[in-house]
JSON list of C-alpha atoms in Angstrom, two decimals:
[
{"chain": "A", "resi": 1, "resn": "MET", "atom": "CA", "xyz": [25.65, -40.61, -60.42]},
{"chain": "A", "resi": 2, "resn": "LYS", "atom": "CA", "xyz": [24.35, -41.46, -56.93]},
{"chain": "A", "resi": 3, "resn": "ASN", "atom": "CA", "xyz": [27.58, -40.20, -55.36]},
{"chain": "A", "resi": 4, "resn": "VAL", "atom": "CA", "xyz": [27.18, -36.87, -57.13]},
{"chain": "A", "resi": 5, "resn": "ALA", "atom": "CA", "xyz": [23.58, -36.63, -55.93]},
{"chain": "A", "resi": 6, "resn": "ASN", "atom": "CA", "xyz": [24.77, -37.42, -52.39]},
{"chain": "A", "resi": 7, "resn": "ALA", "atom": "CA", "xyz": [27.44, -34.71, -52.47]},
{"chain": "A", "resi": 8, "resn": "VAL", "atom": "CA", "xyz": [25.18, -32.08, -54.06]},
{"chain": "A", "resi": 9, "resn": "GLY", "atom": "CA", "xyz": [22.32, -32.91, -51.70]},
{"chain": "A", "resi": 10, "resn": "PHE", "atom": "CA", "xyz": [24.57, -32.52, -48.68]},
{"chain": "A", "resi": 11, "resn": "GLN", "atom": "CA", "xyz": [25.93, -29.18, -49.92]},
{"chain": "A", "resi": 12, "resn": "LEU", "atom": "CA", "xyz": [22.42, -27.83, -50.50]},
{"chain": "A", "resi": 13, "resn": "LEU", "atom": "CA", "xyz": [21.41, -28.98, -47.03]},
{"chain": "A", "resi": 14, "resn": "TRP", "atom": "CA", "xyz": [24.54, -27.39, -45.56]},
{"chain": "A", "resi": 15, "resn": "PHE", "atom": "CA", "xyz": [23.47, -23.99, -46.93]},
{"chain": "A", "resi": 16, "resn": "VAL", "atom": "CA", "xyz": [19.89, -24.45, -45.71]},
{"chain": "A", "resi": 17, "resn": "CYS", "atom": "CA", "xyz": [21.09, -25.38, -42.22]},
{"chain": "A", "resi": 18, "resn": "VAL", "atom": "CA", "xyz": [23.63, -22.59, -41.91]},
{"chain": "A", "resi": 19, "resn": "LEU", "atom": "CA", "xyz": [21.54, -19.83, -43.48]},
{"chain": "A", "resi": 20, "resn": "LEU", "atom": "CA", "xyz": [18.00, -20.58, -42.36]},
{"chain": "A", "resi": 21, "resn": "GLY", "atom": "CA", "xyz": [18.35, -21.77, -38.78]},
{"chain": "A", "resi": 22, "resn": "SER", "atom": "CA", "xyz": [17.32, -24.68, -36.63]},
{"chain": "A", "resi": 23, "resn": "TRP", "atom": "CA", "xyz": [13.66, -25.38, -37.43]},
{"chain": "A", "resi": 24, "resn": "VAL", "atom": "CA", "xyz": [14.02, -25.04, -41.19]},
{"chain": "A", "resi": 25, "resn": "ALA", "atom": "CA", "xyz": [17.18, -27.15, -40.88]},
{"chain": "A", "resi": 26, "resn": "PHE", "atom": "CA", "xyz": [15.33, -29.82, -38.91]},
{"chain": "A", "resi": 27, "resn": "PHE", "atom": "CA", "xyz": [12.52, -30.23, -41.43]},
{"chain": "A", "resi": 28, "resn": "SER", "atom": "CA", "xyz": [14.89, -29.93, -44.41]},
{"chain": "A", "resi": 29, "resn": "THR", "atom": "CA", "xyz": [17.07, -32.64, -42.88]},
{"chain": "A", "resi": 30, "resn": "LEU", "atom": "CA", "xyz": [14.04, -34.90, -42.52]},
{"chain": "A", "resi": 31, "resn": "VAL", "atom": "CA", "xyz": [13.31, -34.40, -46.24]},
{"chain": "A", "resi": 32, "resn": "TYR", "atom": "CA", "xyz": [16.98, -34.98, -47.11]},
{"chain": "A", "resi": 33, "resn": "LEU", "atom": "CA", "xyz": [17.15, -38.18, -45.02]},
{"chain": "A", "resi": 34, "resn": "THR", "atom": "CA", "xyz": [13.90, -39.44, -46.53]},
{"chain": "A", "resi": 35, "resn": "LEU", "atom": "CA", "xyz": [15.24, -38.91, -50.06]},
{"chain": "A", "resi": 36, "resn": "HIS", "atom": "CA", "xyz": [18.57, -40.43, -49.03]},
{"chain": "A", "resi": 37, "resn": "ALA", "atom": "CA", "xyz": [16.86, -43.52, -47.60]},
{"chain": "A", "resi": 38, "resn": "ARG", "atom": "CA", "xyz": [14.66, -43.88, -50.68]},
{"chain": "A", "resi": 39, "resn": "TYR", "atom": "CA", "xyz": [17.24, -43.37, -53.42]},
{"chain": "A", "resi": 40, "resn": "LEU", "atom": "CA", "xyz": [20.75, -43.84, -52.01]},
{"chain": "A", "resi": 41, "resn": "GLN", "atom": "CA", "xyz": [20.79, -45.86, -48.83]},
{"chain": "A", "resi": 42, "resn": "THR", "atom": "CA", "xyz": [21.49, -49.53, -49.40]},
{"chain": "A", "resi": 43, "resn": "LYS", "atom": "CA", "xyz": [21.59, -50.82, -45.80]},
{"chain": "A", "resi": 44, "resn": "TYR", "atom": "CA", "xyz": [19.55, -49.98, -42.73]},
{"chain": "A", "resi": 45, "resn": "LYS", "atom": "CA", "xyz": [22.77, -50.17, -40.71]},
{"chain": "A", "resi": 46, "resn": "GLU", "atom": "CA", "xyz": [23.49, -46.71, -42.06]},
{"chain": "A", "resi": 47, "resn": "PHE", "atom": "CA", "xyz": [20.99, -45.37, -39.50]},
{"chain": "A", "resi": 48, "resn": "ALA", "atom": "CA", "xyz": [23.38, -46.61, -36.79]},
{"chain": "A", "resi": 49, "resn": "LEU", "atom": "CA", "xyz": [26.16, -44.56, -38.40]},
{"chain": "A", "resi": 50, "resn": "MET", "atom": "CA", "xyz": [23.90, -41.49, -38.48]},
{"chain": "A", "resi": 51, "resn": "PHE", "atom": "CA", "xyz": [23.03, -41.97, -34.81]},
{"chain": "A", "resi": 52, "resn": "ALA", "atom": "CA", "xyz": [26.71, -42.43, -33.92]},
{"chain": "A", "resi": 53, "resn": "PHE", "atom": "CA", "xyz": [27.54, -39.17, -35.68]},
{"chain": "A", "resi": 54, "resn": "LEU", "atom": "CA", "xyz": [24.72, -37.39, -33.88]},
{"chain": "A", "resi": 55, "resn": "VAL", "atom": "CA", "xyz": [26.24, -38.51, -30.56]},
{"chain": "A", "resi": 56, "resn": "ILE", "atom": "CA", "xyz": [29.77, -37.63, -31.69]},
{"chain": "A", "resi": 57, "resn": "GLY", "atom": "CA", "xyz": [28.49, -34.20, -32.79]},
{"chain": "A", "resi": 58, "resn": "CYS", "atom": "CA", "xyz": [26.80, -33.57, -29.44]},
{"chain": "A", "resi": 59, "resn": "VAL", "atom": "CA", "xyz": [29.98, -34.48, -27.59]},
{"chain": "A", "resi": 60, "resn": "TRP", "atom": "CA", "xyz": [32.57, -32.85, -29.89]},
{"chain": "A", "resi": 61, "resn": "ASP", "atom": "CA", "xyz": [30.77, -29.61, -30.66]},
{"chain": "A", "resi": 62, "resn": "GLY", "atom": "CA", "xyz": [29.49, -29.54, -27.07]},
{"chain": "A", "resi": 63, "resn": "LEU", "atom": "CA", "xyz": [33.10, -29.59, -25.88]},
{"chain": "A", "resi": 64, "resn": "LEU", "atom": "CA", "xyz": [34.06, -26.92, -28.41]},
{"chain": "A", "resi": 65, "resn": "ILE", "atom": "CA", "xyz": [31.24, -24.73, -27.11]},
{"chain": "A", "resi": 66, "resn": "HIS", "atom": "CA", "xyz": [32.09, -25.42, -23.46]},
{"chain": "A", "resi": 67, "resn": "PHE", "atom": "CA", "xyz": [35.73, -24.42, -23.98]},
{"chain": "A", "resi": 68, "resn": "GLY", "atom": "CA", "xyz": [34.94, -21.34, -26.10]},
{"chain": "A", "resi": 69, "resn": "VAL", "atom": "CA", "xyz": [36.30, -22.70, -29.37]},
{"chain": "A", "resi": 70, "resn": "LEU", "atom": "CA", "xyz": [32.83, -22.24, -30.88]},
{"chain": "A", "resi": 71, "resn": "ILE", "atom": "CA", "xyz": [30.59, -19.47, -29.64]},
{"chain": "A", "resi": 72, "resn": "PHE", "atom": "CA", "xyz": [26.82, -19.26, -30.14]},
{"chain": "A", "resi": 73, "resn": "PRO", "atom": "CA", "xyz": [24.19, -16.98, -28.67]},
{"chain": "A", "resi": 74, "resn": "SER", "atom": "CA", "xyz": [22.84, -18.81, -25.63]},
{"chain": "A", "resi": 75, "resn": "GLU", "atom": "CA", "xyz": [19.30, -18.83, -27.04]},
{"chain": "A", "resi": 76, "resn": "SER", "atom": "CA", "xyz": [20.42, -20.87, -30.05]},
{"chain": "A", "resi": 77, "resn": "LEU", "atom": "CA", "xyz": [21.89, -23.69, -27.93]},
{"chain": "A", "resi": 78, "resn": "LEU", "atom": "CA", "xyz": [19.78, -26.80, -27.50]},
{"chain": "A", "resi": 79, "resn": "LEU", "atom": "CA", "xyz": [18.83, -27.29, -23.84]},
{"chain": "A", "resi": 80, "resn": "GLY", "atom": "CA", "xyz": [21.17, -24.42, -23.01]},
{"chain": "A", "resi": 81, "resn": "THR", "atom": "CA", "xyz": [24.39, -26.40, -23.51]},
{"chain": "A", "resi": 82, "resn": "LEU", "atom": "CA", "xyz": [24.16, -28.59, -26.62]},
{"chain": "A", "resi": 83, "resn": "PRO", "atom": "CA", "xyz": [24.95, -27.39, -30.14]},
{"chain": "A", "resi": 84, "resn": "PRO", "atom": "CA", "xyz": [22.09, -25.79, -32.07]},
{"chain": "A", "resi": 85, "resn": "VAL", "atom": "CA", "xyz": [19.67, -28.08, -33.88]},
{"chain": "A", "resi": 86, "resn": "TRP", "atom": "CA", "xyz": [20.95, -26.93, -37.28]},
{"chain": "A", "resi": 87, "resn": "LEU", "atom": "CA", "xyz": [24.49, -28.01, -36.40]},
{"chain": "A", "resi": 88, "resn": "LEU", "atom": "CA", "xyz": [23.34, -31.42, -35.16]},
{"chain": "A", "resi": 89, "resn": "CYS", "atom": "CA", "xyz": [21.40, -31.83, -38.41]},
{"chain": "A", "resi": 90, "resn": "LEU", "atom": "CA", "xyz": [24.69, -31.37, -40.24]},
{"chain": "A", "resi": 91, "resn": "TRP", "atom": "CA", "xyz": [26.35, -34.08, -38.15]},
{"chain": "A", "resi": 92, "resn": "VAL", "atom": "CA", "xyz": [23.65, -36.58, -39.07]},
{"chain": "A", "resi": 93, "resn": "SER", "atom": "CA", "xyz": [23.92, -35.53, -42.71]},
{"chain": "A", "resi": 94, "resn": "VAL", "atom": "CA", "xyz": [27.71, -35.85, -42.80]},
{"chain": "A", "resi": 95, "resn": "ALA", "atom": "CA", "xyz": [27.24, -39.52, -41.92]},
{"chain": "A", "resi": 96, "resn": "THR", "atom": "CA", "xyz": [25.23, -39.99, -45.13]},
{"chain": "A", "resi": 97, "resn": "MET", "atom": "CA", "xyz": [28.33, -39.16, -47.17]},
{"chain": "A", "resi": 98, "resn": "LEU", "atom": "CA", "xyz": [30.68, -41.65, -45.52]},
{"chain": "A", "resi": 99, "resn": "ALA", "atom": "CA", "xyz": [29.19, -44.74, -47.14]},
{"chain": "A", "resi": 100, "resn": "HIS", "atom": "CA", "xyz": [28.51, -42.99, -50.45]},
{"chain": "A", "resi": 101, "resn": "CYS", "atom": "CA", "xyz": [30.38, -40.08, -52.04]},
{"chain": "A", "resi": 102, "resn": "LEU", "atom": "CA", "xyz": [33.30, -40.33, -49.58]},
{"chain": "A", "resi": 103, "resn": "ARG", "atom": "CA", "xyz": [33.43, -44.13, -49.59]},
{"chain": "A", "resi": 104, "resn": "PHE", "atom": "CA", "xyz": [36.72, -44.04, -51.55]},
{"chain": "A", "resi": 105, "resn": "LEU", "atom": "CA", "xyz": [38.40, -43.01, -48.26]},
{"chain": "A", "resi": 106, "resn": "VAL", "atom": "CA", "xyz": [37.52, -46.27, -46.47]},
{"chain": "A", "resi": 107, "resn": "GLY", "atom": "CA", "xyz": [40.80, -47.98, -45.57]},
{"chain": "A", "resi": 108, "resn": "ARG", "atom": "CA", "xyz": [42.83, -44.93, -46.62]},
{"chain": "A", "resi": 109, "resn": "HIS", "atom": "CA", "xyz": [43.38, -43.66, -43.12]},
{"chain": "A", "resi": 110, "resn": "LEU", "atom": "CA", "xyz": [46.17, -41.18, -43.84]},
{"chain": "A", "resi": 111, "resn": "LEU", "atom": "CA", "xyz": [44.17, -39.58, -46.64]},
{"chain": "A", "resi": 112, "resn": "ALA", "atom": "CA", "xyz": [41.10, -39.45, -44.35]},
{"chain": "A", "resi": 113, "resn": "VAL", "atom": "CA", "xyz": [43.21, -37.78, -41.63]},
{"chain": "A", "resi": 114, "resn": "CYS", "atom": "CA", "xyz": [44.47, -35.17, -44.12]},
{"chain": "A", "resi": 115, "resn": "LEU", "atom": "CA", "xyz": [41.02, -34.50, -45.53]},
{"chain": "A", "resi": 116, "resn": "GLY", "atom": "CA", "xyz": [39.58, -34.35, -42.00]},
{"chain": "A", "resi": 117, "resn": "PHE", "atom": "CA", "xyz": [42.24, -31.84, -41.00]},
{"chain": "A", "resi": 118, "resn": "ILE", "atom": "CA", "xyz": [41.32, -29.48, -43.86]},
{"chain": "A", "resi": 119, "resn": "SER", "atom": "CA", "xyz": [37.79, -29.82, -45.24]},
{"chain": "A", "resi": 120, "resn": "PRO", "atom": "CA", "xyz": [35.62, -29.65, -42.09]},
{"chain": "A", "resi": 121, "resn": "VAL", "atom": "CA", "xyz": [37.62, -26.65, -40.86]},
{"chain": "A", "resi": 122, "resn": "LEU", "atom": "CA", "xyz": [36.66, -24.78, -44.01]},
{"chain": "A", "resi": 123, "resn": "SER", "atom": "CA", "xyz": [33.05, -25.75, -43.33]},
{"chain": "A", "resi": 124, "resn": "TYR", "atom": "CA", "xyz": [33.26, -24.40, -39.76]},
{"chain": "A", "resi": 125, "resn": "ILE", "atom": "CA", "xyz": [34.85, -21.16, -40.94]},
{"chain": "A", "resi": 126, "resn": "GLY", "atom": "CA", "xyz": [32.24, -20.68, -43.66]},
{"chain": "A", "resi": 127, "resn": "GLY", "atom": "CA", "xyz": [29.43, -21.65, -41.33]},
{"chain": "A", "resi": 128, "resn": "ALA", "atom": "CA", "xyz": [30.61, -19.17, -38.70]},
{"chain": "A", "resi": 129, "resn": "LYS", "atom": "CA", "xyz": [30.70, -16.37, -41.25]},
{"chain": "A", "resi": 130, "resn": "LEU", "atom": "CA", "xyz": [27.19, -17.14, -42.51]},
{"chain": "A", "resi": 131, "resn": "SER", "atom": "CA", "xyz": [25.44, -17.92, -39.22]},
{"chain": "A", "resi": 132, "resn": "ASP", "atom": "CA", "xyz": [25.25, -16.63, -35.67]},
{"chain": "A", "resi": 133, "resn": "ALA", "atom": "CA", "xyz": [28.27, -18.75, -34.71]},
{"chain": "A", "resi": 134, "resn": "GLU", "atom": "CA", "xyz": [31.77, -17.46, -34.01]},
{"chain": "A", "resi": 135, "resn": "ILE", "atom": "CA", "xyz": [35.12, -19.15, -33.80]},
{"chain": "A", "resi": 136, "resn": "GLY", "atom": "CA", "xyz": [36.69, -18.28, -30.46]},
{"chain": "A", "resi": 137, "resn": "ALA", "atom": "CA", "xyz": [39.93, -16.50, -29.72]},
{"chain": "A", "resi": 138, "resn": "PRO", "atom": "CA", "xyz": [42.69, -17.12, -30.33]},
{"chain": "A", "resi": 139, "resn": "TYR", "atom": "CA", "xyz": [41.27, -17.71, -33.79]},
{"chain": "A", "resi": 140, "resn": "PHE", "atom": "CA", "xyz": [44.06, -19.85, -35.25]},
{"chain": "A", "resi": 141, "resn": "GLY", "atom": "CA", "xyz": [44.31, -21.89, -32.06]},
{"chain": "A", "resi": 142, "resn": "SER", "atom": "CA", "xyz": [40.59, -22.63, -32.23]},
{"chain": "A", "resi": 143, "resn": "VAL", "atom": "CA", "xyz": [40.81, -23.51, -35.92]},
{"chain": "A", "resi": 144, "resn": "PHE", "atom": "CA", "xyz": [43.70, -25.85, -35.13]},
{"chain": "A", "resi": 145, "resn": "ILE", "atom": "CA", "xyz": [41.69, -27.59, -32.39]},
{"chain": "A", "resi": 146, "resn": "ILE", "atom": "CA", "xyz": [38.80, -28.11, -34.81]},
{"chain": "A", "resi": 147, "resn": "ALA", "atom": "CA", "xyz": [41.22, -29.48, -37.43]},
{"chain": "A", "resi": 148, "resn": "VAL", "atom": "CA", "xyz": [42.85, -31.94, -35.05]},
{"chain": "A", "resi": 149, "resn": "GLY", "atom": "CA", "xyz": [39.47, -33.14, -33.82]},
{"chain": "A", "resi": 150, "resn": "TRP", "atom": "CA", "xyz": [38.21, -33.79, -37.33]},
{"chain": "A", "resi": 151, "resn": "ALA", "atom": "CA", "xyz": [41.49, -35.46, -38.28]},
{"chain": "A", "resi": 152, "resn": "VAL", "atom": "CA", "xyz": [40.40, -38.09, -35.74]},
{"chain": "A", "resi": 153, "resn": "ILE", "atom": "CA", "xyz": [36.63, -38.00, -36.33]},
{"chain": "A", "resi": 154, "resn": "LEU", "atom": "CA", "xyz": [36.67, -38.52, -40.09]},
{"chain": "A", "resi": 155, "resn": "PRO", "atom": "CA", "xyz": [38.82, -41.67, -40.05]},
{"chain": "A", "resi": 156, "resn": "LEU", "atom": "CA", "xyz": [36.74, -42.89, -37.12]},
{"chain": "A", "resi": 157, "resn": "GLY", "atom": "CA", "xyz": [33.68, -42.52, -39.32]},
{"chain": "A", "resi": 158, "resn": "PHE", "atom": "CA", "xyz": [35.22, -44.76, -41.95]},
{"chain": "A", "resi": 159, "resn": "ILE", "atom": "CA", "xyz": [36.21, -47.33, -39.33]},
{"chain": "A", "resi": 160, "resn": "LEU", "atom": "CA", "xyz": [32.56, -47.33, -38.22]},
{"chain": "A", "resi": 161, "resn": "CYS", "atom": "CA", "xyz": [31.54, -47.84, -41.87]},
{"chain": "A", "resi": 162, "resn": "GLN", "atom": "CA", "xyz": [33.76, -50.92, -42.00]},
{"chain": "A", "resi": 163, "resn": "LYS", "atom": "CA", "xyz": [32.42, -52.25, -38.68]},
{"chain": "A", "resi": 164, "resn": "LEU", "atom": "CA", "xyz": [28.85, -51.80, -39.95]},
{"chain": "A", "resi": 165, "resn": "GLN", "atom": "CA", "xyz": [29.84, -53.28, -43.33]},
{"chain": "A", "resi": 166, "resn": "LEU", "atom": "CA", "xyz": [28.85, -50.11, -45.16]},
{"chain": "A", "resi": 167, "resn": "ASP", "atom": "CA", "xyz": [32.14, -49.92, -47.04]},
{"chain": "A", "resi": 168, "resn": "HIS", "atom": "CA", "xyz": [30.77, -51.72, -50.10]},
{"chain": "A", "resi": 169, "resn": "GLU", "atom": "CA", "xyz": [27.46, -52.06, -51.91]}
]
């Protein structure tokens, strides 16, 4: 039941972040992380995973923005160059799923690569349609770049779970 709560909570937060913008996303993420820590989190090492994903998100989405794969209005970028706050909130929140509702992917690297290649891309496409973000031209080339990146990032997340011993309760 906790895995279902984790997945549903993340999806609700995803919609809040994408639809309502950075400051609502920030405070909603704080509420989500508080509930996660209280009811789902079993190890404090999970905060290290969340921080790692925040850094990965700054770097990866920062590169996507720099090279025009993702396009945002300049006023929505954090410090003028970093991804918007709402997008960074999603990165931290994705980390909460790795040791919980997606834990079945730990050690299944090929499956994690395949899921990483497909699922996050759909999230980026949906997020771009519902927010002030755009996927750059050429569209399918940009989508492919996002897919390849996440085909590496998602398995990396599960390797980090193993290193932090978050792969079992």
